[in-house]
Coordinates of C-alpha atoms and ligand atoms in Angstrom, one line a residue:
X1 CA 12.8 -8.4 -12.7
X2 CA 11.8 -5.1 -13.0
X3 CA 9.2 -3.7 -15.7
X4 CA 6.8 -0.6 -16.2
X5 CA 3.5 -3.0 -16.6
X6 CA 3.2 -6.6 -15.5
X7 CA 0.3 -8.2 -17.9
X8 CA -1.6 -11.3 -16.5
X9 CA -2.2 -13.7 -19.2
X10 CA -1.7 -14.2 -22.4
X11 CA -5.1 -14.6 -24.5
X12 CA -5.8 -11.6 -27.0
X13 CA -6.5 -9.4 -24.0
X14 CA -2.9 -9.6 -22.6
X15 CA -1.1 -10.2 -26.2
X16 CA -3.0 -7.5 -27.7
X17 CA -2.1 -5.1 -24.7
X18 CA 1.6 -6.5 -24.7
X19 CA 2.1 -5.8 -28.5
X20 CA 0.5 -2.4 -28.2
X21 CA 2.5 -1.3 -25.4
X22 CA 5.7 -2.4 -27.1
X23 CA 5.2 -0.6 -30.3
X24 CA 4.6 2.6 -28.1
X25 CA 7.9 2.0 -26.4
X26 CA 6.6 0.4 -22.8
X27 CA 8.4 -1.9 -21.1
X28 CA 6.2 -4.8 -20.0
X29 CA 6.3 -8.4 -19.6
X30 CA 3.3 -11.2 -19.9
X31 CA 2.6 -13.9 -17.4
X32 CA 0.9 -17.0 -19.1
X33 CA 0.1 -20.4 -16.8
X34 CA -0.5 -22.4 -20.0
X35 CA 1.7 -23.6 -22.6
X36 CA 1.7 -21.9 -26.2
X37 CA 0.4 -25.2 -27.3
X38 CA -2.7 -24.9 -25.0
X39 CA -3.4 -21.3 -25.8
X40 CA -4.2 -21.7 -29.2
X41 CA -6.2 -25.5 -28.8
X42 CA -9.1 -23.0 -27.0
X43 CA -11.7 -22.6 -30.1
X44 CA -13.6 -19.3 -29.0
X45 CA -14.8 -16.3 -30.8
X46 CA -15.1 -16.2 -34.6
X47 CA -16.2 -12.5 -35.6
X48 CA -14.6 -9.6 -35.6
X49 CA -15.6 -5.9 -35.1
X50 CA -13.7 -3.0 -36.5
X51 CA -12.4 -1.9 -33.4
X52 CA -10.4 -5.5 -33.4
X53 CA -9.5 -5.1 -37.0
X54 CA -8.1 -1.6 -36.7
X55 CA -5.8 -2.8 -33.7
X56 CA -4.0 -5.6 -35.9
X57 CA -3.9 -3.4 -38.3
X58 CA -2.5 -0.2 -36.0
X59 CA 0.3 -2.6 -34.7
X60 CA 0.9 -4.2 -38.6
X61 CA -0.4 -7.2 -38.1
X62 CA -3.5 -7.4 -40.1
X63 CA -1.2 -9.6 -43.5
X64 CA -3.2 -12.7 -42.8
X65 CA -6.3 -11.2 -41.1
X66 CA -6.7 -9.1 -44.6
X67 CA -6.0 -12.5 -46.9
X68 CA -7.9 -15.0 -45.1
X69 CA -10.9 -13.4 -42.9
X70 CA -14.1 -13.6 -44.3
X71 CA -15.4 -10.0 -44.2
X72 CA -19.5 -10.1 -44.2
X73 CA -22.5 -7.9 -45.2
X74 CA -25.1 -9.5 -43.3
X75 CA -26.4 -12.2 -41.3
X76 CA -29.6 -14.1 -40.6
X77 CA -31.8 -14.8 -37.9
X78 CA -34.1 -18.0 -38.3
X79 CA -37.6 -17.6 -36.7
X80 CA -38.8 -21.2 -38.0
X81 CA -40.4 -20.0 -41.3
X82 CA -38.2 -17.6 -42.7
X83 CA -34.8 -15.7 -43.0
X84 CA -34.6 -12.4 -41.4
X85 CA -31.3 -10.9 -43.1
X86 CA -29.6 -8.1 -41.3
X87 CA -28.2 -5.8 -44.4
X88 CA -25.2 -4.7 -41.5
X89 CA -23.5 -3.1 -45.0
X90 CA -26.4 -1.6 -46.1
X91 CA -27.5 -0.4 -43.1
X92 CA -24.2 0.8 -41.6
X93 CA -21.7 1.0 -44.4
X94 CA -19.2 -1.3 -42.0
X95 CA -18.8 -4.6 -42.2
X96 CA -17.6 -7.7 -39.5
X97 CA -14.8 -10.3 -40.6
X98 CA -15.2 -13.9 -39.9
X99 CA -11.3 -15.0 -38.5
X100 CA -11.0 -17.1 -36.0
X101 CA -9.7 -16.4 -32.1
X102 CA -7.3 -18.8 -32.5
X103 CA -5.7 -17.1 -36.0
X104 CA -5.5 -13.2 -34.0
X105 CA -3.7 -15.0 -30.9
X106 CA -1.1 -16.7 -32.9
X107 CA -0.5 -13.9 -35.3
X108 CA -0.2 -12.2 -31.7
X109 CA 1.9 -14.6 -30.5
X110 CA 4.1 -14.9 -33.4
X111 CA 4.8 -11.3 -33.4
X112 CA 6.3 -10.8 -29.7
X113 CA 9.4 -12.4 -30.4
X114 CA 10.3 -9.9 -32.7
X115 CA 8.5 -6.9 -31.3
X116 CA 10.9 -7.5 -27.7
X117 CA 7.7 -8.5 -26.0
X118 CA 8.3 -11.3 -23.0
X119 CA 6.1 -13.7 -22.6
X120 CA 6.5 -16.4 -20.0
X121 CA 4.6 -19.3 -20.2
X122 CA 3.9 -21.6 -17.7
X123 CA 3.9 -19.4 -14.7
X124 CA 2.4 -21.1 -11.8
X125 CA 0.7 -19.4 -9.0
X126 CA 0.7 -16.0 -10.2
X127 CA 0.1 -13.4 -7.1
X128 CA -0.6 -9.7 -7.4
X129 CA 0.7 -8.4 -4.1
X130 CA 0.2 -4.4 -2.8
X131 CA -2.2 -3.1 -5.7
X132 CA -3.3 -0.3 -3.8
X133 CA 0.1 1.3 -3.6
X134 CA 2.1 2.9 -6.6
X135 CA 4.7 0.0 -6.6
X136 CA 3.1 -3.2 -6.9
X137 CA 4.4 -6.6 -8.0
X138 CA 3.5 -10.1 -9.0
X139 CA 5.0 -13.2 -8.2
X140 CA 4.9 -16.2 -9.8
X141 CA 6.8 -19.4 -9.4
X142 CA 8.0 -21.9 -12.6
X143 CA 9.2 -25.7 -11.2
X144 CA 11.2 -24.8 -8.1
X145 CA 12.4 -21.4 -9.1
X146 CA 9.9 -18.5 -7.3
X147 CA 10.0 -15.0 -9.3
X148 CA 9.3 -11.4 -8.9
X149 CA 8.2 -9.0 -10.9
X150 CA 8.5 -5.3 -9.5
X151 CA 6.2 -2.5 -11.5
X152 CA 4.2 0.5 -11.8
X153 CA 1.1 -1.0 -13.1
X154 CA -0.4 -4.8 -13.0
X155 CA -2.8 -5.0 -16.4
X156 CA -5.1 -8.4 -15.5
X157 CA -5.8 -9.9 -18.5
X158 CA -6.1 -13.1 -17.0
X159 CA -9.5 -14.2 -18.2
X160 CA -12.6 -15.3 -15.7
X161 CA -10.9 -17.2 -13.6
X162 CA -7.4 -15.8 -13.0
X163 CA -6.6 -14.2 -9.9
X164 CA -6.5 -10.3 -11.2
X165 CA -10.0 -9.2 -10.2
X166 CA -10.0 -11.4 -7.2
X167 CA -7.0 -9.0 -5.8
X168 CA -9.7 -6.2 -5.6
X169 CA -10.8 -6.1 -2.1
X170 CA -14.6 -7.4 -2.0
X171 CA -15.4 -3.5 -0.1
X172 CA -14.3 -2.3 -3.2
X173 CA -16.2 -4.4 -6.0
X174 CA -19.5 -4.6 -7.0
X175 CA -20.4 -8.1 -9.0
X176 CA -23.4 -7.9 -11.6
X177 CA -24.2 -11.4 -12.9
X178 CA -26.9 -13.2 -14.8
X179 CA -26.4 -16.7 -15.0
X180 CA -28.6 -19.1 -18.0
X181 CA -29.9 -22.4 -17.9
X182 CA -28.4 -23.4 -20.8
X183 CA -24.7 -23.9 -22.4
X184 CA -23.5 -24.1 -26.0
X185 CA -22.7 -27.4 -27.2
X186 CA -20.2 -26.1 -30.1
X187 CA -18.7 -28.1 -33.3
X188 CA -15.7 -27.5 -35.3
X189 CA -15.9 -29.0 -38.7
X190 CA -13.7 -29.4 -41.7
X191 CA -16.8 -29.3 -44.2
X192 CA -18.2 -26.1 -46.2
X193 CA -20.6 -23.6 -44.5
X194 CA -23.9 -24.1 -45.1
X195 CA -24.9 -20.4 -46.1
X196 CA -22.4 -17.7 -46.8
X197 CA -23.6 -15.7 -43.7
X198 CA -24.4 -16.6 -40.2
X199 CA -27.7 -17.9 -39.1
X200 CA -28.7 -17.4 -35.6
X201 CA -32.2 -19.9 -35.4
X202 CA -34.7 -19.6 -32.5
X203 CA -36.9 -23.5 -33.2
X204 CA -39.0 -24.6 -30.7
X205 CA -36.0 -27.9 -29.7
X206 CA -34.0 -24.6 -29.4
X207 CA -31.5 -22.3 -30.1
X208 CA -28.9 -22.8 -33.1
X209 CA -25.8 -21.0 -34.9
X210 CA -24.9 -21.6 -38.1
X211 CA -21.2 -20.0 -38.0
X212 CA -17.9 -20.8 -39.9
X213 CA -13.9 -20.4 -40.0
X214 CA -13.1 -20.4 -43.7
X215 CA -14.6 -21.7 -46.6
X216 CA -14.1 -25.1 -45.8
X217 CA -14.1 -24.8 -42.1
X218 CA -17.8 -24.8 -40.4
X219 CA -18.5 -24.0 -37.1
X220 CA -22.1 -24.7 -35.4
X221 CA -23.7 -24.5 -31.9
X222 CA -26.8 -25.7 -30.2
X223 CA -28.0 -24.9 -27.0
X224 CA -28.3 -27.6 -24.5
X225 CA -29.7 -27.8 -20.8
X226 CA -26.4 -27.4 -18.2
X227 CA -26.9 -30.5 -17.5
X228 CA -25.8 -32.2 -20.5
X229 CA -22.7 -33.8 -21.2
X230 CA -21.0 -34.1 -24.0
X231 CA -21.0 -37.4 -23.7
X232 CA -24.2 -38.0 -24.9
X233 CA -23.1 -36.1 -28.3
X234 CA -22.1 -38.1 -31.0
X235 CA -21.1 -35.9 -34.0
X236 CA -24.5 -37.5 -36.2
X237 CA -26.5 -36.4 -32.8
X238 CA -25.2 -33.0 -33.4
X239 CA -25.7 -32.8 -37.3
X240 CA -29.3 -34.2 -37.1
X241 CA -30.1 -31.6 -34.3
X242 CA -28.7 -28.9 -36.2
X243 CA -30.6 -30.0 -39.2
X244 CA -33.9 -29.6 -37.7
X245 CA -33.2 -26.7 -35.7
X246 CA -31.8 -24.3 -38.8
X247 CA -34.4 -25.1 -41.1
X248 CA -35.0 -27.5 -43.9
X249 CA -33.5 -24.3 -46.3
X250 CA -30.1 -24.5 -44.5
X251 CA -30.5 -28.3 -43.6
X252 CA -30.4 -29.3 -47.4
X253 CA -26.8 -27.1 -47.5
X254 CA -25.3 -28.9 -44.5
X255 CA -22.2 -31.0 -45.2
X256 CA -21.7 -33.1 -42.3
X257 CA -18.3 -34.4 -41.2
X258 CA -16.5 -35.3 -38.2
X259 CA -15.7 -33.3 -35.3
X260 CA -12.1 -31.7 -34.9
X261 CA -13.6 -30.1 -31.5
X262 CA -16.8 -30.6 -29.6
X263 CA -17.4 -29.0 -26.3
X264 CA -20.3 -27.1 -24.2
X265 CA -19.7 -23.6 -22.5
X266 CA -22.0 -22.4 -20.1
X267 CA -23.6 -18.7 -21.0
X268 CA -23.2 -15.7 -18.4
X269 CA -23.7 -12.4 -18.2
X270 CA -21.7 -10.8 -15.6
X271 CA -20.1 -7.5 -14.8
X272 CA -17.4 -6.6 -12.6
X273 CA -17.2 -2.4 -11.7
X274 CA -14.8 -0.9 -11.3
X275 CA -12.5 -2.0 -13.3
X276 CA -9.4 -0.3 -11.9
X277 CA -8.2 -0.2 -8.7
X278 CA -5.1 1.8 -7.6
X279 CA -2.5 0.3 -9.9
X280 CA -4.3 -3.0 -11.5
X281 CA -6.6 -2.1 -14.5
X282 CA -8.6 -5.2 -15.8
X283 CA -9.0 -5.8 -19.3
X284 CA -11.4 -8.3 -21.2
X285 CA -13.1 -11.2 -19.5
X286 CA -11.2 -10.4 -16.1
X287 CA -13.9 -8.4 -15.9
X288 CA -16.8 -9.3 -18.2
X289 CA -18.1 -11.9 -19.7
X290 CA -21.0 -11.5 -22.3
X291 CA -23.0 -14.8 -23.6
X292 CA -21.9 -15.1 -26.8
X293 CA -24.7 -14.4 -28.8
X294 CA -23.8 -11.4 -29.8
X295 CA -19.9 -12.5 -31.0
X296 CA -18.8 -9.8 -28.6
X297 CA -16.4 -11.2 -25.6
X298 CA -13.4 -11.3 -28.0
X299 CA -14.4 -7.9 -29.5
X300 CA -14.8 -6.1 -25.8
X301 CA -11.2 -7.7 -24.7
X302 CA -10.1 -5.4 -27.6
X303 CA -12.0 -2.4 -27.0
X304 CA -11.0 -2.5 -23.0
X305 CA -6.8 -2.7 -24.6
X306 CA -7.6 0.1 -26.7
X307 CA -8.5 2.6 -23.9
X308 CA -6.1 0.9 -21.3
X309 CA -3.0 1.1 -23.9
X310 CA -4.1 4.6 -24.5
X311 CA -4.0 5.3 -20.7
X312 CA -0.9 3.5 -19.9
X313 CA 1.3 5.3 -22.9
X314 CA -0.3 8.6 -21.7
X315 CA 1.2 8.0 -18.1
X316 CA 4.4 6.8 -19.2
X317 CA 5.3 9.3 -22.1
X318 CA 3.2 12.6 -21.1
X319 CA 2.9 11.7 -17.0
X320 CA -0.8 11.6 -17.7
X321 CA -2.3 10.3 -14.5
X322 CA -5.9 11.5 -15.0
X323 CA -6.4 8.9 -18.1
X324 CA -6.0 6.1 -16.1
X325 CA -7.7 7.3 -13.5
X326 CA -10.7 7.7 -16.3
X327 CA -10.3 4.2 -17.8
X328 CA -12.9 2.2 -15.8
X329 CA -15.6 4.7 -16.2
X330 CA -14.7 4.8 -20.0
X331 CA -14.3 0.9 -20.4
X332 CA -17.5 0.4 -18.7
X333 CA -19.4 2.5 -21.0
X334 CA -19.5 0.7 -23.6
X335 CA -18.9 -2.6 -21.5
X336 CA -22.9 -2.5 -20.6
X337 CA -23.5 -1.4 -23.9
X338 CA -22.8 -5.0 -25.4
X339 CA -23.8 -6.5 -22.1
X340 CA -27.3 -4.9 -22.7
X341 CA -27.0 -6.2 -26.5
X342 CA -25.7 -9.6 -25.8
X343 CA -28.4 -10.1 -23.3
X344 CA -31.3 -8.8 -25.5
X345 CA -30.1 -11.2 -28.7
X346 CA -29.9 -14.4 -25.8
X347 CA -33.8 -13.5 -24.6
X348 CA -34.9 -13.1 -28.1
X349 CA -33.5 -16.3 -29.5
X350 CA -33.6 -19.0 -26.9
X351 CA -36.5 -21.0 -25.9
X352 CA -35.9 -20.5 -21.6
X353 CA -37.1 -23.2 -19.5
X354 CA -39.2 -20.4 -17.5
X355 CA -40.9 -19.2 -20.5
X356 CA -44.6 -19.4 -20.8
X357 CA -47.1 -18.4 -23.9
X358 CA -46.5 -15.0 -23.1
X359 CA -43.1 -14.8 -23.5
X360 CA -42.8 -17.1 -26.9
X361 CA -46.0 -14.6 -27.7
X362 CA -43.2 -11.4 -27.6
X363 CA -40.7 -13.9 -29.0
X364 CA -42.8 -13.8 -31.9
X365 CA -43.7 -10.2 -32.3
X366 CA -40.4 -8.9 -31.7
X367 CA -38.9 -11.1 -34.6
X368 CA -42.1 -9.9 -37.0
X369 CA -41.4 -6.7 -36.1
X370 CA -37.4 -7.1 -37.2
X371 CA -38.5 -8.6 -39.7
X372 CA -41.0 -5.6 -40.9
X373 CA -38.9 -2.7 -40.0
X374 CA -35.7 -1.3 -40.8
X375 CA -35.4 1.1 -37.7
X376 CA -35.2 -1.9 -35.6
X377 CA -32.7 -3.5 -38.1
X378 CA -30.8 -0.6 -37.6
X379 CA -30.2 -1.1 -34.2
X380 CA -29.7 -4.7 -34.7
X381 CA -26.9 -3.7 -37.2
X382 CA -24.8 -1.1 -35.5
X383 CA -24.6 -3.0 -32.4
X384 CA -23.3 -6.0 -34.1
X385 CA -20.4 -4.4 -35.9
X386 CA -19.9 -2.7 -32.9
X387 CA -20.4 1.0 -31.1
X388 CA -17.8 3.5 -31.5
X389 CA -15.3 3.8 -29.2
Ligands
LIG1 P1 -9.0 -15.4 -22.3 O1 -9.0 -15.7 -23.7 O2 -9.7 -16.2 -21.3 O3 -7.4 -15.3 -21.9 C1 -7.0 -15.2 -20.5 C2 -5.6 -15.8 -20.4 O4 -5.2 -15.7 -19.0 C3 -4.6 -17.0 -18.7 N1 -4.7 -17.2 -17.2 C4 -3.6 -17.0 -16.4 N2 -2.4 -16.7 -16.6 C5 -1.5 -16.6 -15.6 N3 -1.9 -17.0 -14.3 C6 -3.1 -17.3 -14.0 N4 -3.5 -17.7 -12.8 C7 -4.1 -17.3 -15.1 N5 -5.4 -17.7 -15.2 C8 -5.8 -17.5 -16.5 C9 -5.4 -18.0 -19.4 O5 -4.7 -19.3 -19.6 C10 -5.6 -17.3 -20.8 O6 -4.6 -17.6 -21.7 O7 -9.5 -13.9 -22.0 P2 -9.3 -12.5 -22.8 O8 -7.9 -12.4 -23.3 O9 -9.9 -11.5 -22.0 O10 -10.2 -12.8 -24.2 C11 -11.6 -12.9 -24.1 C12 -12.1 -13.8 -25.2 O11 -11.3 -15.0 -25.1 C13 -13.6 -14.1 -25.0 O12 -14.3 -13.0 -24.6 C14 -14.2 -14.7 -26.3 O13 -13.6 -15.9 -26.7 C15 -15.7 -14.8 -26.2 N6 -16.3 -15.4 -27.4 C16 -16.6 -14.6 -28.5 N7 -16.2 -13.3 -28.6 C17 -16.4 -12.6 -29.7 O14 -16.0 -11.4 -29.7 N8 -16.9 -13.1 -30.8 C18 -17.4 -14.4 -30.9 O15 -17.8 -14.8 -31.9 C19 -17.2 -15.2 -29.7 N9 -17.6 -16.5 -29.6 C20 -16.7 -16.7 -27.4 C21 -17.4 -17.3 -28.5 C22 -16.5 -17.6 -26.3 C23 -16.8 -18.9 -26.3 N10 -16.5 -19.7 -25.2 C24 -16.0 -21.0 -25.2 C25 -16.5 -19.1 -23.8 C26 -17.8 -18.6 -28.6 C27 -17.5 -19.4 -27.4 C28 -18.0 -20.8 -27.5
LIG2 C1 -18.3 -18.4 -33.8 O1 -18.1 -18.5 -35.0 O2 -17.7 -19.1 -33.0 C2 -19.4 -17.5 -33.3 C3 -20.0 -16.7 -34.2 C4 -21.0 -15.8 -33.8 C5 -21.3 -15.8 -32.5 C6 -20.7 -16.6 -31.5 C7 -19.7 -17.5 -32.0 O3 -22.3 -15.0 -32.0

């Protein structure tokens, strides 16, 4: 098979990409290792920034984003004794949408057919071969059957563990990584919310998130030691942790119920520069991951599309070859930018293991301050529903 840009992976990264790229008139074609089915059983991000709304809505597929998301105002961080609310529409005039990961890949998903945009599913052993040159390809083999995929540019959007970023030669890369003692131990409910807006709660048993899907979809997290095992989770273990960490205010709101999903994902920060090399640009957690504190992997995947998209349709329709020579440094940009935001909301609401008296002490003051100043809300805010850009 012969296409203009072979796309690793099919997670909003790649389908986002694939969907822009079609509407512009690229040929391309997406390689998936998992089944439809399995794509859309991962529950991930839940909040969306503008720069992920205006791309469903650039490609027309905003119908179901704009009737069912949640948009919010605001959100609350919990320091044990009170609710710190971030005014983000106040403070900003933008606002962030609660609509779930799963909902923007199948509306993704659902669109390709239509839209002439390939995706094969259940690709085994996808290779990137001779991504220095200016005529790579990708192999990939389904049952007996090997394939090829000849093209000018590989786009890996193949998530942390696919094999896109390891095809950039280790001379070449440079790996930044911060690693946490802790995971999320996450719940998916079919119960009410517990407060209209998020709370993110720092107690002294520890971090919680107080998040939702819908109005009678909750989701919540704890943080646990990486140690734990889910095992050791009922659903009441859960609910009765959650009730002490978030307060007795959003205790008394909490409807419990069972599980639909339960799982624990470990938290890292880590950095992979640059992000293109000759003809494979990365895209999304290929080549970043953020802890997800800040609700920002999802919305980084889409701002990393955005500026690769714009680079690809440059080359192909106006032989633009400085743009994609430009879209690492530009991805990057703003790739630290939520890295450093991400990392700073983690430190401030986690109890770490490593933490003495002093730094619960600055813990403390940094919250009061929040609490006591709208400059520093400010910031809060417009990092939240996201930099320009
Ligand atoms: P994905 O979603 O991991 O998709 C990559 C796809 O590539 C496929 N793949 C391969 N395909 C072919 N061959 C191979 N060898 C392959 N290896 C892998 C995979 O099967 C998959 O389909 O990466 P992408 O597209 O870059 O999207 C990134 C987001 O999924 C991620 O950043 C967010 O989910 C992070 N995240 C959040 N982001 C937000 O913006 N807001 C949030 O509120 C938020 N909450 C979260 C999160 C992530 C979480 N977890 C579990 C990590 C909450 C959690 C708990
Ligand atoms: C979620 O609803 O899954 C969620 C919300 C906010 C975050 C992380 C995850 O910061």
């Amino acid at each position: 098979m012969k296409t203009q840009v072979c796309i690793i992976g099919a997670g909003p990264a790649g389908l986002l990409l694939g969907n822009l790229l079609r509407a512009e008139g690229v040929d391309c074609v997406v390689l998936e290792q998992r089944s439809p089915d399995y794509v859309l059983s991962r529950i991930r991000a839940g909040v969306l920034e503008n720069i992920t709304v205006s791309l469903m809505e650039r490609l027309g597929l905003d119908a179901r984003l704009k009737a069912e998301g949640l948009p919010h105002d605001g959100f609350n961080l919990a320091d044990g004794e009170r609710l710190i609310r971030i005014d983000i529409g106040g403070l900003t005039g933008q606002q962030v949408v609660v609509y779930g990961q799963t909902e923007i890949t199948r509306d993704l998903m659902d669109a390709a057919d239509e839209r002439g945009l390939q995706v094969i599913y259940e690709a085994e052993d996808v290779a990137l071969h001779h991504v220095d040159g200016d005529a790579p390809y990708v192999t990939y083999r389904q049952g007996e059957e090997e394939f090829r995929v000849d093209c000018r540019f590989i786009a890996g959007c193949d998530g942390f563990h696919g094999p896109s970023r390891k095809a950039v030669p280790a001379s070449v890369g440079m790996e930044y990584e911060r690693v946490y003692p802790f995971g999320w131990l996450g719940i998916l409910a079919d119960v009410p919310p517990c407060n209209h807006e998020l709370i993110y709660a720092n107690h002294e048993r520890g971090f919680a998130l107080a998040s939702m899907r819908s109005a009678t979809r909750s989701r919540y997290y704890i943080d646990v030691p990486l140690t734990e095992r889910i095992e050791n989770w009922p659903d009441e273990r859960v609910w009765d942790e959650l009730a002490i960490r978030l307060g007795p205010e959003a205790a008394a709101d909490i409807t419990r119920g069972p599980a639909l999903e339960k799982s624990i994902a470990p938290l890292r920060s880590y950095v992979f520069a640059p992000m293109r090399h000759g003809s494979l640009l990365l895209c999304g957690d290929s080549a970043h991951i953020v802890p997800p504190t800040g609700a920002k992997g999802l919305n980084l995947a889409a701002s990393d599309v955005h500026y690769a998209s714009a680079a690809l349709v440059g080359y192909f329709k106006a032989n633009d070859v400085d743009a994609v020579a430009a879209y690492s440094d530009k991805a990057l940009a703003r790739v630290w930018k939520s890295e450093r935001f991400s990392w700073t909301l983690t430190k401030l609401m986690h109890r770490f293991p490593e933490d003495g008296p002093f730094e619960r002490a600055m813990q403390v003051a940094e919250l009061d301050y929040i609490a006591s100043s709208k400059a520093a809300q400010m910031t809060i805010a417009e990092n939240y529903v996201g930099l320009p850009v």
